[in-house]
Coordinates of C-alpha atoms and ligand atoms in Angstrom, one line a residue:
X722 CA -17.0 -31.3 -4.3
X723 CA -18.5 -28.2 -2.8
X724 CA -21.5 -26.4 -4.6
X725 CA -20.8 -23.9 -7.3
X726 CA -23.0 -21.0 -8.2
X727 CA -22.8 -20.2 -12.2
X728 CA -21.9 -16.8 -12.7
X729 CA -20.9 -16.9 -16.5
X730 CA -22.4 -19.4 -18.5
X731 CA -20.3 -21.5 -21.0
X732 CA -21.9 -19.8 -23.9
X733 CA -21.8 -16.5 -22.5
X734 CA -18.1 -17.1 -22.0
X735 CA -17.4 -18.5 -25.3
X736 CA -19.5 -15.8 -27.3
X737 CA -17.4 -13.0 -25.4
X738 CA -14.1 -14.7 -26.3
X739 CA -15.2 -14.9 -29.9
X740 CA -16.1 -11.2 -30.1
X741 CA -12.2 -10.5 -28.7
X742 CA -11.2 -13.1 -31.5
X743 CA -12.4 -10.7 -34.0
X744 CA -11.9 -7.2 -32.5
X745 CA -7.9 -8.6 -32.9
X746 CA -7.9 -9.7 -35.9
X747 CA -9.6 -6.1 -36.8
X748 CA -6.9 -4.5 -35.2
X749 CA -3.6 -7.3 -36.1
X750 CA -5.0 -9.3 -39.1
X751 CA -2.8 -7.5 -41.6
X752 CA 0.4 -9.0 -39.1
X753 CA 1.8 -11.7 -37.3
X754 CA 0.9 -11.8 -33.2
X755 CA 2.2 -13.3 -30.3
X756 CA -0.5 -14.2 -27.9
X757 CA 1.4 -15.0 -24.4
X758 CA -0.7 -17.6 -22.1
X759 CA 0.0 -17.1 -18.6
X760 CA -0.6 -20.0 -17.1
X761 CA -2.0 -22.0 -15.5
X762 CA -5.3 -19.6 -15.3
X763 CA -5.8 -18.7 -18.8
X764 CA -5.2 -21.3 -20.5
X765 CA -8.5 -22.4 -21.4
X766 CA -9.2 -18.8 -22.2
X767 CA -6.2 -18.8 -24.6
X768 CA -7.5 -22.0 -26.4
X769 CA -10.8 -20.9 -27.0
X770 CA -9.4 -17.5 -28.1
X771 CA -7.1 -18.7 -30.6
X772 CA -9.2 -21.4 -32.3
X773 CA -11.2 -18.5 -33.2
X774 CA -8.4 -15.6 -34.3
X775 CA -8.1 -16.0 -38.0
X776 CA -4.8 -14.2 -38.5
X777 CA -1.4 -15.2 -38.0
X778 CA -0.5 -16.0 -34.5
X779 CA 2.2 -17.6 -32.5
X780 CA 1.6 -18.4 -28.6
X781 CA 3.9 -18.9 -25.9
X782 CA 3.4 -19.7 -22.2
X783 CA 5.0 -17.4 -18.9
X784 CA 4.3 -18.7 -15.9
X785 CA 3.7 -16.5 -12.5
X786 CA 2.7 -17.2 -8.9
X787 CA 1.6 -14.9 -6.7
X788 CA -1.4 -16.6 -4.8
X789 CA -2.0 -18.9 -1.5
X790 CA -5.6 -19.3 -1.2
X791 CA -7.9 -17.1 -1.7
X792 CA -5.4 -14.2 -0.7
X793 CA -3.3 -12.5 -2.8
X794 CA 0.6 -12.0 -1.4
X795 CA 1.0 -9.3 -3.7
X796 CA 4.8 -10.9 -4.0
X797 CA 4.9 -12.1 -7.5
X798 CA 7.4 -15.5 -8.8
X799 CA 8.7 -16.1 -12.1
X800 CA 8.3 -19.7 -12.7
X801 CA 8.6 -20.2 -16.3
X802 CA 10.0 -17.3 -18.7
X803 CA 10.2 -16.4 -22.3
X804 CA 13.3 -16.3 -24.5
X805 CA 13.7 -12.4 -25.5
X806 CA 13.8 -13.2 -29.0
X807 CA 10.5 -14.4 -29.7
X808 CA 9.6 -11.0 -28.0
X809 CA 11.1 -8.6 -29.5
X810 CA 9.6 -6.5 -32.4
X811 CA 6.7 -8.6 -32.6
X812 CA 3.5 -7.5 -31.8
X813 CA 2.2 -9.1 -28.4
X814 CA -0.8 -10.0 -26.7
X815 CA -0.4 -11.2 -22.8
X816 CA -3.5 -12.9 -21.6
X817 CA -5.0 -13.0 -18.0
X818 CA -7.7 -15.0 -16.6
X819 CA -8.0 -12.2 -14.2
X820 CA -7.1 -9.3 -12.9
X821 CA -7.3 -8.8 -9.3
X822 CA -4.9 -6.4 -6.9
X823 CA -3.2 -5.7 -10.5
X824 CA 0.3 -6.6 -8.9
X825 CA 0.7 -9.5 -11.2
X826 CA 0.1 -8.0 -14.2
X827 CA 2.4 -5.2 -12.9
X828 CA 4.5 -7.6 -12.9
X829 CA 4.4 -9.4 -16.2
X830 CA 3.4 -5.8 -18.3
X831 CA 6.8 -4.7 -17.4
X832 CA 8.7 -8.2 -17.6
X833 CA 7.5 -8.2 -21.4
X834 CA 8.3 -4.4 -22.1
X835 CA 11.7 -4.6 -21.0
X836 CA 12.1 -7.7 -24.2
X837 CA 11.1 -4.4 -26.5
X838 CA 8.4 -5.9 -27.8
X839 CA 6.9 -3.7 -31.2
X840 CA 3.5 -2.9 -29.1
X841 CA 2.0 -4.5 -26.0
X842 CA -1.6 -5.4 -25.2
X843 CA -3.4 -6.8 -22.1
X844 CA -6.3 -8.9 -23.1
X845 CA -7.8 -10.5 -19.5
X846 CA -11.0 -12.9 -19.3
X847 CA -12.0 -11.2 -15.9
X848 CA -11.9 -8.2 -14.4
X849 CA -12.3 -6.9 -10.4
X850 CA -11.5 -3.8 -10.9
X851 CA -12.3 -2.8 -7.4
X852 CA -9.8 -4.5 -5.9
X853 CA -6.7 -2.7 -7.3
X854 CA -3.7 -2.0 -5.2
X855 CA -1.8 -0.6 -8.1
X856 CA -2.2 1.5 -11.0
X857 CA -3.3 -1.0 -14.4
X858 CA -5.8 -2.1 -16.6
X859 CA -5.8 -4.1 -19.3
X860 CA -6.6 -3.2 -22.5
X861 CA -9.4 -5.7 -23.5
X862 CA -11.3 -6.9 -20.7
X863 CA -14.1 -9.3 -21.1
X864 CA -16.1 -9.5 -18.1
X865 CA -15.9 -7.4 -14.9
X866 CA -16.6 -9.1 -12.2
X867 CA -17.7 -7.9 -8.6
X868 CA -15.2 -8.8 -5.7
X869 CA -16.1 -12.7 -5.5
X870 CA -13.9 -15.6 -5.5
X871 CA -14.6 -17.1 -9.0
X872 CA -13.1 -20.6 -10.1
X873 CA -13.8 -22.6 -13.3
X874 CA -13.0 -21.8 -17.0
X875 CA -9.6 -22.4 -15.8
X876 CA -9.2 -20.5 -12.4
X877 CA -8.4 -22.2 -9.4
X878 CA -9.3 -22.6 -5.7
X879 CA -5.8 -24.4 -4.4
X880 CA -5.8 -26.3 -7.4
X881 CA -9.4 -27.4 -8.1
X882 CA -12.1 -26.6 -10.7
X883 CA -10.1 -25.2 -12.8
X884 CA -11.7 -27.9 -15.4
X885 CA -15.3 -26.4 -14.9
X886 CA -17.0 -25.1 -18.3
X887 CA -18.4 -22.2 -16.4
X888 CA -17.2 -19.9 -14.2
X889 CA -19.0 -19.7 -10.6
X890 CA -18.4 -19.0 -6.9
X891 CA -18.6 -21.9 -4.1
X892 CA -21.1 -21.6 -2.3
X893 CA -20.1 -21.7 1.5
Ligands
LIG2348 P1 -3.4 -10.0 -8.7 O1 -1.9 -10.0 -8.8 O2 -3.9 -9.7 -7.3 O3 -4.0 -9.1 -9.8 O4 -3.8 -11.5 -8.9 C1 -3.9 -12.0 -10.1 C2 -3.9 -13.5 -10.0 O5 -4.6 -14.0 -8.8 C3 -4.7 -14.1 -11.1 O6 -3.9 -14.3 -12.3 C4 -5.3 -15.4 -10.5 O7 -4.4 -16.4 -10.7 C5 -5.4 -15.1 -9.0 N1 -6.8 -14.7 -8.7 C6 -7.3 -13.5 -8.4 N2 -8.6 -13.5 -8.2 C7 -9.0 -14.8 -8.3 C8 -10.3 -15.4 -8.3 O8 -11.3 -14.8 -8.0 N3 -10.3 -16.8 -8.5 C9 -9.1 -17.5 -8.8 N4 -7.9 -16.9 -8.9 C10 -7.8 -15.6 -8.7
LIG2349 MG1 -3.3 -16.0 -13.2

């Protein structure tokens, strides 16, 4: 296992994510939500968040791939897709565990809109907002991030550390 320096603490992380919790409910508590997980990245961001929204919610999983490495392609792959009808007029939440050149979300923003969803949010863990190629943000962003290479809490170098309960960056 290579060496990984903490950038985000586990608490940091898990205070952040219960601060979102309850800026949603704020803003959805009176209605149902459908929180979207894309996986594999943010599902342990999805967990965490959920356990702590109070209001009604209903989660499904999309699943996109649009990596090799460390380098984004910037050509994005449906691997796993949603049903319209648990889509449309409800009010829906995707969640990222980050966003990078913005392509995927791109992506996914406008896979979900064309379902006619009743509104449409982007809630991502991470931000690099320096690195976009396209035009997007999300709406709720918890941490941005300079441009590193950040695993753990979920993310992934070609498969690994995703299972770390920090994030950090390998240290070379
Ligand atoms: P984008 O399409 O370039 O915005 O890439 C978004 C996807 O690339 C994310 O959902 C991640 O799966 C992956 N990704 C981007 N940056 C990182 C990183 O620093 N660590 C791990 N995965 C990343
Ligand atoms: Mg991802």
């Amino acid at each position: 296992m290579d060496k990984i320096k903490k950038l985000i603490s586990e608490k940091e992380v898990k205070e952040r994510v219960n601060i979102l919790a309850k800026e949603l409910y704020s803003e959805y508590g009176n209605s149902e939500l459908v929180f979207i997980c894309t996986l594999k990245g943010a599902v342990f961001f999805a967990c965490d968040l959920l356990k702590k929204y109070k209001g009604d919610a209903r989660l499904e999983f999309l699943r996109v791939s649009s990596y090799k490495g460390t380098k984004s392609s910037g050509k994005i792959e449906l691997n796993l897709s949603i049903s319209k009808e648990n889509i449309e007029n409800q009010n829906v939440i995707i969640l990222e565990d980050i966003v990078d050149t913005g392509h995927t979300l791109k992506f996914l923003k406008q896979y979900i809109t064309d379902m006619n969803p009743k509104s449409l949010k982007i809630c991502t863990l991470l931000d690099k907002k320096m690195r976009r190629e396209v035009e997007i943000e999300a709406d709720y962003s918890c941490f941005e991030i300079e441009d590193l290479f950040v695993v753990g809490y979920g993310l992934d170098y070609d498969q690994k550390y995703r299972n770390l309960p920090y994030i950090g960056v390998i240290e070379k």
